């Protein structure tokens, strides 16, 4: 199986064939040059506190991590051990895949391909520690040995052999040979090889003299102990007539003394058995415990505490009072009876409040408590109504009103409002502009706005036992008051700031020109609304208006100023038809010539008054044009001509517009016949065969446009 833990996917490697020494680090040294250690680590919850792999030794790399959680029948390797051989980067975390706990951890490392070589003083020697696979005795090395570490020494004296002892003894279940070598090529080659398979294999370069405890020695680190010893105590509390007890539990350890069983606080110490320690590596553990003396049968909790009696009290501000009550403690095995007044004893429940009315002023209550049939408590209490009136008369103080007045600065009004004086037992409320009553503040001016209307209400604090003294009243009202709204602005007379005009421009053909003027006045601004749209600000000066516009101009004073007189003006401007014609009355003429055997027909459009631009002509419903002229007709057929007066002109007479002529052009059937012109329709039409037909239209009043002002009605 495989697990993803920390650095990546890890796998299981096979363990040795037997589990005889699987708790010891050396048991797991199965690879060439491999060195295993047993760090001090255990946990009851590896999901929260997994084992975290540290950095390997210099020049080494991790080869396996063994997680042990005790013996198991779940199929784990070697008595509950679970082995990982990949994902072994420093910082990776590991748990036991079957159990929550971890009893101990064994980690193994092998020399890396390029171990760091610390500097060596060529004047001294090189002290090298080799890790052995097992231990026989202090003079018998075991093989093969794997390079562990080395340091340079200042001398080659035997005393240098102890230079690595502190580092080697930091671990447990590890065995080392320590050699002192000369600084030489042989020693460098030996260190790079990283493995000794036997004495002088490969070659070793010892300084002279050489021998045990001169140039080499063996070091055995402390044995690793399982942190699976435990010692604990569970105390049973005392009960009625029975003292408390203590129950002790011990695992892989031995108590140093017999347990104390008398009432009081005691200590008991345990020592871990050989090969075991308590969590944290401690070999002893002391537990403290307290045995309670038997509980006295007539004292709580064997007997109940006294009932809780709550006497009648005044209900503030009402002159009334509450009803007295008693409450009984709920305890296992305890029952109660009660005699209220002259009634007989009855069973009453615990844990609830029982009311005791006192209509005659005083009621006596007797309560008895029983454990089984044994009386364990008896109490009596007299309930009575209050002997004094349940309220205190109190008189509120009328509010002080601060009115708004002009300060002398244009538009500025003084701060206004009311001030309430605090009176013990009085609560004030205020209602502004017909709103809801809200709690009012005392002791400082409460600011209101000019024009605000308000009332003040004073109410006795019933909950505290106070009552308004006014006979028959539960509250006293003040007001209503109105904050003055003085006109503190400086008066400005706008007069007639707006002037209007409707002008007909005779020079430009009777075009309507319209405008209005806003006169500048200090501290006054203006806005305009055109044809009912929202008002927009405008500056003082002359502003144009379109024909038919309805304009409303309004003056606005700056803060601190007020306007006198008219402040808004409106005007409806004339439409385009307001201006009379400027080109006068004209008479359109149409003269037609019938087609002949040797010539085309024609028609001529003209104006008797000689003002060609005053007439708009149209032929057969086509686009209008001015100027008239003669037009040739080469194909027989009908031609319809219309005439309308141009802007600024008019036709004499009262005939309906437009004027219309219907002309019929025909090819002579026999050449030599007199030419014939057929004219049909027309408002007024004249003509004769062989002659041009001329039509005159006259009538109405000849008008001459003039430029004149039109004032506002």
XYZ file of C-alpha atoms in Angstrom:
713
model
C 0.000 0.000 0.000
C 1.061 3.652 -0.357
C 0.180 6.913 1.396
C 0.527 10.536 0.327
C 2.166 12.211 3.310
C 3.895 15.570 3.270
C 6.497 15.326 0.537
C 4.772 12.810 -1.726
C 3.752 9.178 -2.182
C 5.551 6.821 0.150
C 5.770 3.052 0.082
C 6.251 0.116 2.413
C 9.596 -1.728 2.472
C 10.090 -5.218 3.783
C 11.244 -5.607 7.379
C 13.707 -8.233 8.640
C 12.397 -11.754 9.014
C 11.844 -11.648 12.797
C 10.584 -8.989 15.150
C 12.855 -9.950 18.058
C 14.554 -6.542 18.338
C 12.292 -4.413 16.160
C 12.024 -1.743 18.879
C 15.762 -1.044 18.566
C 17.270 1.176 15.896
C 20.029 -1.253 14.869
C 17.421 -3.830 13.874
C 16.438 -1.659 10.887
C 19.987 -1.085 9.498
C 19.574 -3.242 6.373
C 21.223 -1.081 3.673
C 24.925 -0.654 3.014
C 26.293 2.036 5.299
C 22.802 2.648 6.758
C 22.564 4.252 10.209
C 19.312 4.213 12.231
C 18.283 6.207 15.327
C 15.315 6.288 17.671
C 14.292 9.943 18.335
C 12.233 10.767 21.414
C 8.714 11.083 19.988
C 5.278 9.671 20.831
C 1.694 10.906 20.499
C -1.857 9.754 21.214
C -3.273 11.614 18.189
C -1.014 11.551 15.142
C -3.684 13.217 12.983
C -3.221 16.387 15.060
C 0.438 15.808 16.025
C 2.169 13.786 13.261
C 5.889 13.039 13.294
C 7.821 15.671 11.310
C 11.075 14.559 9.685
C 14.032 16.884 10.509
C 17.066 17.670 8.358
C 19.463 14.660 7.958
C 23.050 14.813 9.207
C 25.601 16.579 7.032
C 26.592 14.275 4.198
C 23.636 11.922 4.791
C 20.174 11.413 3.361
C 17.080 9.722 4.816
C 16.529 6.081 3.763
C 13.485 4.984 5.788
C 11.051 6.093 8.520
C 9.544 3.463 10.848
C 6.267 4.395 12.598
C 5.358 2.022 15.463
C 2.001 1.896 17.249
C 2.266 -1.323 19.268
C 1.317 -4.862 18.318
C -1.644 -5.322 16.006
C -3.440 -8.075 14.128
C -4.450 -5.749 11.293
C -1.683 -6.928 8.979
C 0.856 -4.162 9.604
C 4.533 -5.003 9.314
C 6.467 -6.277 12.321
C 4.301 -5.872 15.421
C 2.464 -2.773 14.321
C 5.429 -1.058 12.605
C 4.775 0.796 9.376
C 7.760 1.631 7.165
C 8.110 4.449 4.620
C 11.018 4.599 2.147
C 10.034 7.507 -0.142
C 8.846 11.069 0.269
C 11.519 11.467 2.957
C 12.306 15.159 2.552
C 12.874 17.224 5.680
C 9.557 18.634 6.869
C 7.476 15.658 5.637
C 4.910 14.406 8.164
C 4.032 10.799 9.021
C 1.187 8.982 10.811
C 0.350 5.351 11.467
C -2.180 4.325 8.796
C -4.184 2.054 11.098
C -3.925 3.498 14.610
C -4.279 7.040 15.901
C -1.312 6.786 18.294
C 2.456 6.549 17.686
C 4.486 4.782 20.417
C 7.903 5.527 18.909
C 9.696 6.387 15.660
C 12.902 5.025 14.113
C 14.592 6.986 11.334
C 17.413 5.708 9.096
C 19.885 7.485 6.844
C 22.622 6.532 4.397
C 25.616 8.556 3.230
C 24.798 10.901 0.405
C 26.772 10.890 -2.845
C 28.702 14.069 -2.033
C 28.944 14.623 1.753
C 30.127 18.010 2.896
C 33.729 17.817 4.099
C 34.478 20.296 6.890
C 37.872 21.992 6.730
C 40.742 20.061 8.281
C 43.825 21.669 9.813
C 46.822 20.026 8.069
C 48.848 20.538 11.265
C 46.509 18.289 13.277
C 44.568 15.088 12.616
C 41.123 14.083 11.367
C 38.677 12.601 13.919
C 36.143 10.339 12.162
C 33.018 8.670 13.627
C 31.888 5.422 11.944
C 28.449 3.967 12.697
C 28.456 0.235 13.546
C 25.560 -2.162 12.871
C 25.566 -3.615 16.405
C 27.329 -3.831 19.759
C 29.342 -6.645 21.338
C 31.459 -4.902 23.949
C 33.645 -1.820 24.325
C 36.651 -3.428 22.524
C 34.956 -5.486 19.818
C 33.849 -3.513 16.733
C 31.167 -4.773 14.383
C 31.213 -4.484 10.583
C 30.535 -2.949 8.121
C 30.842 0.575 9.450
C 29.261 3.590 7.697
C 30.724 7.069 7.687
C 28.823 9.304 10.182
C 30.818 12.544 10.592
C 34.312 13.951 11.042
C 36.073 17.050 12.388
C 39.569 18.422 12.247
C 41.683 18.421 15.441
C 44.433 20.767 16.528
C 46.682 17.877 17.617
C 46.927 14.118 17.254
C 46.864 13.472 20.978
C 44.589 10.707 22.384
C 42.578 13.389 24.213
C 41.144 14.407 20.829
C 39.179 11.097 20.737
C 36.459 12.640 22.997
C 35.808 15.629 20.741
C 32.678 14.016 19.160
C 31.280 12.361 22.311
C 28.555 14.954 23.022
C 27.219 14.692 19.480
C 27.290 10.865 19.459
C 25.540 10.526 22.812
C 22.583 12.713 21.780
C 20.900 9.687 20.125
C 19.882 6.318 21.535
C 20.443 2.732 20.321
C 23.410 3.813 18.172
C 26.991 2.422 18.166
C 30.129 4.142 16.857
C 33.852 3.547 16.277
C 35.869 6.772 16.556
C 39.223 6.872 14.690
C 41.986 9.496 14.699
C 43.705 9.687 11.279
C 46.629 11.618 9.856
C 45.783 14.249 7.245
C 46.732 12.434 4.057
C 45.536 11.309 0.638
C 44.766 7.903 2.166
C 42.448 9.522 4.706
C 40.752 11.630 2.022
C 40.124 8.530 -0.100
C 38.810 6.683 2.950
C 36.333 9.456 3.770
C 35.108 9.639 0.194
C 34.428 5.909 0.230
C 32.221 6.329 3.319
C 32.302 2.619 4.327
C 34.733 0.439 6.342
C 34.162 -3.254 5.703
C 36.840 -4.381 8.185
C 40.093 -3.266 9.852
C 42.194 -1.494 7.213
C 39.566 -2.140 4.521
C 40.066 0.235 2.808
C 43.422 1.486 4.010
C 43.585 3.661 7.152
C 46.361 6.113 8.053
C 46.737 6.262 11.884
C 49.273 8.521 13.574
C 51.938 6.807 15.688
C 51.673 5.383 18.266
C 48.391 3.701 17.317
C 46.060 1.540 19.394
C 42.945 1.379 21.587
C 42.149 4.670 23.292
C 45.166 6.181 21.489
C 43.864 6.497 17.958
C 40.508 4.675 18.124
C 37.760 3.738 20.557
C 34.133 2.522 20.628
C 31.132 4.638 21.783
C 27.691 3.232 22.725
C 24.757 5.723 22.959
C 22.069 5.156 25.618
C 19.497 2.442 25.028
C 16.235 3.697 23.600
C 13.286 3.144 25.885
C 9.632 2.761 24.915
C 7.558 5.669 26.297
C 4.633 3.393 27.058
C 4.594 3.422 30.853
C 1.463 4.885 32.461
C 0.174 5.586 35.982
C -3.172 7.206 36.809
C -5.831 7.495 39.489
C -9.624 7.903 39.289
C -11.444 9.281 42.351
C -15.059 8.497 43.232
C -16.711 11.359 45.196
C -18.112 10.780 48.664
C -21.837 10.227 49.098
C -24.201 10.440 52.028
C -22.595 8.392 54.835
C -20.008 6.848 52.438
C -16.424 8.147 51.996
C -14.886 8.656 48.587
C -12.561 6.094 46.973
C -9.520 6.086 44.678
C -8.869 3.518 41.904
C -5.327 3.229 40.487
C -4.155 2.031 37.049
C -0.518 1.226 36.153
C 1.063 -0.052 32.879
C 4.749 -1.038 32.401
C 5.563 0.583 35.746
C 5.513 -0.184 39.495
C 4.023 1.827 42.378
C 6.677 2.755 44.965
C 4.258 2.602 47.914
C 0.809 1.454 48.952
C -2.127 3.767 48.230
C -3.476 5.996 51.008
C -7.217 5.478 51.453
C -8.042 7.918 54.242
C -9.830 11.213 53.663
C -7.496 13.988 52.518
C -5.073 14.890 49.709
C -2.322 12.363 48.888
C 0.471 11.628 46.394
C 1.664 8.329 44.969
C 4.776 7.766 42.847
C 5.389 5.086 40.179
C 8.678 4.009 38.542
C 8.810 2.800 34.914
C 9.907 -0.810 34.408
C 13.213 -1.573 32.660
C 13.047 -0.746 28.972
C 10.147 1.651 29.443
C 9.631 5.296 30.307
C 6.683 7.554 30.828
C 5.775 9.912 27.928
C 8.492 12.522 27.638
C 11.203 10.056 28.681
C 10.619 10.390 32.427
C 11.308 7.284 34.511
C 9.041 8.284 37.419
C 5.580 9.808 37.671
C 3.702 11.193 40.698
C -0.090 11.461 40.813
C -2.054 13.563 43.304
C -5.565 12.721 44.484
C -8.054 13.757 47.155
C -10.379 11.370 48.984
C -13.505 13.008 50.379
C -14.895 12.178 53.792
C -18.383 10.724 53.946
C -21.082 13.346 53.614
C -23.083 14.220 56.715
C -26.643 13.078 56.282
C -28.208 16.273 57.643
C -26.159 18.641 55.471
C -26.309 19.399 51.755
C -26.327 17.548 49.483
C -27.611 14.793 51.779
C -30.084 17.280 53.186
C -31.394 20.180 51.107
C -30.444 23.808 51.720
C -33.028 26.173 53.173
C -35.795 27.193 50.776
C -35.557 30.530 48.986
C -38.256 32.824 50.390
C -39.139 35.929 48.322
C -41.268 38.444 50.220
C -43.880 40.749 48.751
C -42.494 44.083 47.489
C -43.977 47.256 46.073
C -44.644 47.520 42.347
C -43.193 50.941 41.655
C -45.595 53.769 40.937
C -48.752 51.685 41.226
C -49.296 51.481 44.988
C -49.539 47.693 44.506
C -47.192 44.889 45.563
C -45.989 41.515 44.308
C -47.024 38.118 45.674
C -44.580 36.300 47.972
C -43.062 32.992 46.793
C -40.876 30.122 48.009
C -38.629 27.849 45.913
C -37.191 24.454 46.931
C -33.849 22.979 45.827
C -34.171 19.923 43.569
C -31.969 17.086 44.967
C -32.001 13.360 44.217
C -33.945 11.442 46.855
C -35.418 14.550 48.540
C -39.188 15.204 48.735
C -41.063 18.125 50.334
C -44.385 18.881 52.010
C -45.708 22.353 52.842
C -48.392 23.791 55.115
C -49.610 27.205 53.879
C -51.636 29.160 56.408
C -54.324 27.044 58.052
C -54.364 24.411 55.277
C -53.070 20.863 55.726
C -49.632 19.628 54.611
C -49.441 18.825 50.906
C -46.626 17.522 48.710
C -44.930 20.347 46.772
C -42.534 20.205 43.823
C -38.931 21.379 43.862
C -37.395 23.787 41.378
C -40.481 25.989 40.861
C -41.727 29.159 42.603
C -44.813 28.634 44.767
C -46.958 31.757 45.355
C -48.192 32.613 48.868
C -51.066 35.172 48.793
C -51.483 37.272 51.966
C -55.008 38.662 51.752
C -55.188 39.143 55.531
C -51.782 40.771 55.854
C -49.716 37.770 57.061
C -49.480 34.075 56.035
C -47.368 31.457 57.870
C -45.705 28.728 55.784
C -43.999 25.549 57.151
C -41.943 23.276 54.862
C -40.560 19.784 55.645
C -37.928 17.842 53.653
C -37.594 14.022 53.656
C -35.003 11.521 52.378
C -37.220 8.501 52.093
C -39.201 8.582 55.321
C -36.499 10.401 57.274
C -37.061 14.064 58.060
C -33.910 15.907 57.029
C -35.051 19.535 57.218
C -37.839 21.826 58.439
C -38.300 25.597 57.913
C -40.974 28.241 58.586
C -41.502 31.728 57.150
C -44.093 34.507 57.586
C -45.232 36.282 54.410
C -46.859 39.725 54.751
C -47.797 42.664 52.563
C -45.651 45.822 52.697
C -46.310 47.975 55.752
C -45.890 51.259 53.884
C -47.256 52.904 50.804
C -45.654 51.651 47.614
C -44.957 54.995 45.951
C -43.281 58.352 46.573
C -44.808 61.587 45.339
C -42.619 63.610 42.997
C -43.049 66.970 41.197
C -41.449 67.631 37.779
C -39.982 71.045 36.804
C -41.386 72.971 33.844
C -39.056 73.046 30.819
C -37.069 76.210 29.996
C -37.705 77.343 26.411
C -34.990 79.130 24.390
C -36.614 80.939 21.427
C -34.971 81.681 18.063
C -34.030 85.349 17.486
C -32.077 87.227 14.806
C -28.357 87.569 15.599
C -27.718 90.638 13.421
C -25.942 88.695 10.708
C -28.073 88.501 7.518
C -30.153 85.328 7.639
C -28.638 84.063 10.903
C -30.923 82.813 13.692
C -29.864 81.981 17.245
C -29.868 78.372 18.509
C -33.259 77.463 19.950
C -34.796 74.546 21.857
C -35.609 73.463 25.404
C -33.746 72.527 28.592
C -35.077 70.020 31.159
C -34.021 69.886 34.811
C -33.405 66.386 36.156
C -35.658 65.377 39.050
C -35.230 62.064 40.873
C -38.077 59.745 39.937
C -39.159 61.745 36.866
C -38.725 60.578 33.277
C -39.229 63.163 30.508
C -40.473 62.519 26.984
C -40.744 64.838 23.969
C -42.952 64.803 20.836
C -41.847 67.035 17.915
C -44.062 68.042 14.987
C -46.722 65.460 15.792
C -44.309 62.512 15.858
C -43.990 59.788 18.492
C -43.045 60.287 22.127
C -39.327 59.657 22.662
C -37.149 59.817 25.780
C -35.828 63.336 26.378
C -32.389 64.310 27.706
C -32.012 66.495 30.803
C -29.352 69.004 31.792
C -28.483 70.558 28.415
C -30.155 72.541 25.624
C -31.909 70.225 23.189
C -31.760 72.020 19.854
C -34.824 72.350 17.605
C -35.362 74.117 14.281
C -37.319 77.325 13.707
C -40.994 76.519 13.189
C -40.833 73.208 15.118
C -43.832 72.441 17.340
C -43.256 70.244 20.396
C -44.666 69.003 23.702
C -42.983 67.753 26.879
C -44.373 64.924 29.043
C -43.154 64.168 32.585
C -43.867 60.640 33.928
C -43.178 59.172 37.359
C -40.626 56.341 37.405
C -42.994 53.596 38.551
C -40.351 50.880 38.547
C -38.400 52.900 41.109
C -41.522 53.721 43.186
C -42.259 57.328 42.116
C -45.601 58.936 41.261
C -46.577 62.316 39.778
C -48.296 64.376 42.503
C -50.976 65.923 40.279
C -54.219 64.331 41.516
C -55.594 61.734 39.122
C -52.695 62.114 36.668
C -50.053 59.560 35.754
C -48.146 62.155 33.701
C -47.861 65.927 33.433
C -47.820 67.675 30.025
C -46.150 70.958 29.029
C -46.873 72.802 25.818
C -47.473 72.696 22.999
C -44.656 75.128 22.178
C -43.595 76.556 18.810
C -40.045 77.628 18.045
C -40.209 81.088 16.448
C -39.125 81.435 12.827
C -37.998 85.094 12.619
C -37.350 86.629 9.234
C -33.699 87.568 9.660
C -32.957 88.195 6.006
C -32.078 91.603 4.441
C -34.908 92.730 2.162
C -34.106 93.187 -1.549
C -36.479 94.868 -4.015
C -36.123 93.120 -7.363
C -38.507 95.490 -9.197
C -38.953 94.499 -12.812
C -35.858 92.468 -13.627
C -37.417 90.794 -16.645
C -38.242 92.524 -19.951
C -39.907 90.862 -22.905
C -40.229 91.633 -26.672
C -41.939 90.164 -29.750
C -40.379 91.721 -32.929
C -41.170 91.253 -36.617
C -38.057 91.769 -38.715
C -39.360 93.495 -41.880
C -35.903 93.647 -43.411
C -35.537 89.835 -43.296
C -38.983 88.996 -44.635
C -41.123 89.364 -41.513
C -39.161 86.820 -39.368
C -40.261 86.785 -35.709
C -37.492 87.752 -33.254
C -38.137 87.182 -29.536
C -36.086 87.594 -26.325
C -36.253 88.426 -22.643
C -33.864 90.269 -20.375
C -32.958 89.417 -16.756
C -31.628 92.385 -14.788
C -28.671 91.740 -12.469
C -29.361 92.454 -8.778
C -26.845 91.845 -5.961
C -27.536 88.707 -3.857
C -30.181 87.497 -6.343
C -29.979 84.564 -8.759
C -32.461 83.488 -11.431
C -33.808 80.282 -12.948
C -35.954 79.677 -16.014
C -38.480 77.016 -16.992
C -39.274 76.684 -20.716
C -42.515 75.006 -21.780
C -43.051 73.347 -18.400
C -39.568 71.752 -18.134
C -37.578 71.733 -14.888
C -36.076 75.091 -13.943
C -32.392 75.661 -14.691
C -30.157 78.516 -13.494
C -29.590 81.440 -15.883
C -27.301 84.455 -15.681
C -28.450 88.075 -15.828
C -28.639 89.431 -19.375
C -30.590 88.964 -22.611
C -31.807 85.465 -23.575
C -33.516 84.406 -26.808
C -36.792 82.483 -27.053
C -38.270 80.387 -29.840
C -41.666 81.267 -31.388
C -44.474 79.849 -29.227
C -42.270 79.318 -26.100
C -43.889 79.652 -22.664
C -41.235 80.950 -20.268
C -41.318 81.295 -16.454
C -38.440 83.221 -14.832
C -38.012 83.067 -11.047
C -35.770 85.180 -8.780
C -34.023 83.545 -5.767
C -32.391 85.391 -2.855
C -29.063 84.272 -1.403
C -28.998 82.987 2.202
C -29.680 85.837 4.584
C -31.768 87.856 2.122
C -35.475 88.040 1.265
C -37.226 89.404 -1.837
C -39.889 92.050 -1.848
C -42.511 92.335 -4.563
C -42.881 90.092 -7.579
C -40.413 87.180 -7.700
C -41.722 85.166 -10.657
C -42.688 86.218 -14.189
C -44.168 84.234 -17.060
C -44.677 85.037 -20.750
C -46.102 83.233 -23.801
C -44.207 84.236 -26.957
C -45.961 84.676 -30.321
C -45.961 81.961 -32.979
C -44.619 82.375 -36.530
C -48.005 83.535 -37.930
C -47.853 86.646 -35.787
C -45.887 88.713 -38.395
C -47.802 90.096 -41.465
C -46.506 89.500 -45.041
C -43.715 91.787 -46.270
C -43.831 90.993 -50.017
C -47.350 92.407 -50.511
C -50.268 91.071 -52.586
C -49.447 89.492 -55.944
C -51.427 88.004 -58.853
C -50.166 84.788 -60.489
C -50.692 84.430 -64.298
C -50.651 81.337 -66.525
C -50.483 81.788 -70.364
C -50.683 78.598 -72.539
C -50.028 78.040 -76.312
C -51.679 75.003 -78.006
C -49.664 72.552 -80.088
C -49.726 73.066 -83.967
C -48.775 70.898 -86.908
C -45.353 72.499 -87.068
C -44.732 73.746 -83.492
C -44.769 72.457 -79.875
C -47.177 73.810 -77.314
C -46.044 75.847 -74.250
C -47.156 77.572 -71.036
C -45.779 80.633 -69.294
C -45.961 81.247 -65.497
C -45.781 84.881 -64.380
C -46.696 87.577 -61.798
C -48.503 90.769 -62.732
C -46.758 92.690 -59.935
C -43.325 91.660 -61.234
C -42.224 89.980 -57.998
C -41.378 86.461 -59.169
C -40.037 85.195 -55.770
C -43.415 85.918 -54.140
C -45.073 82.847 -55.773
C -44.338 79.112 -55.167
C -45.146 77.133 -58.327
C -45.659 73.361 -58.711
C -46.237 71.360 -61.960
C -48.001 67.999 -61.791
C -47.405 67.770 -58.011
C -43.643 68.183 -58.351
C -41.278 70.207 -56.149
C -42.119 73.898 -55.655
C -40.044 76.595 -57.319
C -40.111 80.397 -57.741
C -39.425 82.706 -60.655
C -42.015 81.289 -63.129
C -40.925 81.107 -66.803
C -41.997 79.533 -70.132
C -42.102 75.740 -70.511
C -42.420 73.732 -73.805
C -44.906 70.856 -74.227
C -44.052 68.435 -77.095
C -46.326 65.538 -76.140
C -50.107 65.732 -75.981
C -51.519 65.374 -72.486
C -52.753 67.150 -69.350
C -50.669 69.506 -67.202
C -51.754 70.583 -63.691
C -50.262 73.795 -62.277
C -50.607 75.055 -58.662
C -49.546 78.347 -57.088
C -49.054 79.327 -53.402
C -47.911 82.646 -51.933
C -44.357 82.548 -50.555
C -43.552 83.676 -46.990
C -44.285 87.421 -46.699
C -46.620 87.447 -49.717
C -50.358 87.113 -50.287
C -52.804 86.532 -53.167
C -55.489 89.038 -53.901
C -59.018 87.742 -53.557
C -60.568 85.172 -51.274
C -60.259 82.043 -53.383
C -59.155 78.827 -51.702
C -55.472 78.059 -51.822
C -53.685 76.721 -53.670
C -54.664 78.229 -57.033
C -54.945 75.452 -59.646
C -54.898 75.325 -63.509
C -55.650 72.185 -65.508
C -54.244 72.469 -69.089
C -54.936 69.959 -71.922
C -52.472 69.885 -74.864
C -53.669 68.127 -78.060
C -52.177 67.434 -81.539
C -54.398 68.944 -84.352
C -56.341 66.212 -86.189
C -56.158 68.053 -89.545
C -53.283 70.356 -90.124
C -54.433 73.747 -91.230
C -57.195 73.838 -88.594
C -57.181 76.642 -86.138
C -55.150 75.790 -83.027
C -57.316 74.830 -80.098
C -56.428 75.009 -76.356
C -58.476 73.065 -73.871
C -58.535 74.410 -70.297
C -60.362 72.557 -67.573
C -60.837 73.175 -63.905
C -59.036 76.061 -62.291
C -60.261 78.414 -59.689
C -60.439 81.219 -62.261
C -59.495 80.363 -65.887
C -59.735 82.363 -69.143
C -58.608 81.565 -72.703
C -59.522 81.573 -76.424
C -58.722 79.339 -79.437
C -55.472 80.322 -81.065
C -54.777 82.847 -78.325
C -52.778 82.663 -75.174
C -54.883 82.131 -72.043
C -54.041 84.615 -69.297
C -55.524 84.373 -65.810
C -55.565 87.176 -63.336
C -56.282 86.840 -59.634
C -56.793 89.896 -57.594
C -58.608 90.855 -54.447
C -58.146 91.246 -50.746
C -56.171 93.947 -49.049
C -52.682 94.762 -50.180
C -50.549 94.713 -46.989
C -47.118 96.071 -46.420
C -45.121 94.481 -43.550
C -43.672 96.765 -40.996
C -41.320 96.176 -38.019
C -43.100 96.927 -34.759
C -42.615 95.928 -31.107
C -45.282 93.935 -29.330
C -45.402 94.336 -25.545
C -46.451 91.775 -22.959
C -50.213 91.856 -22.439
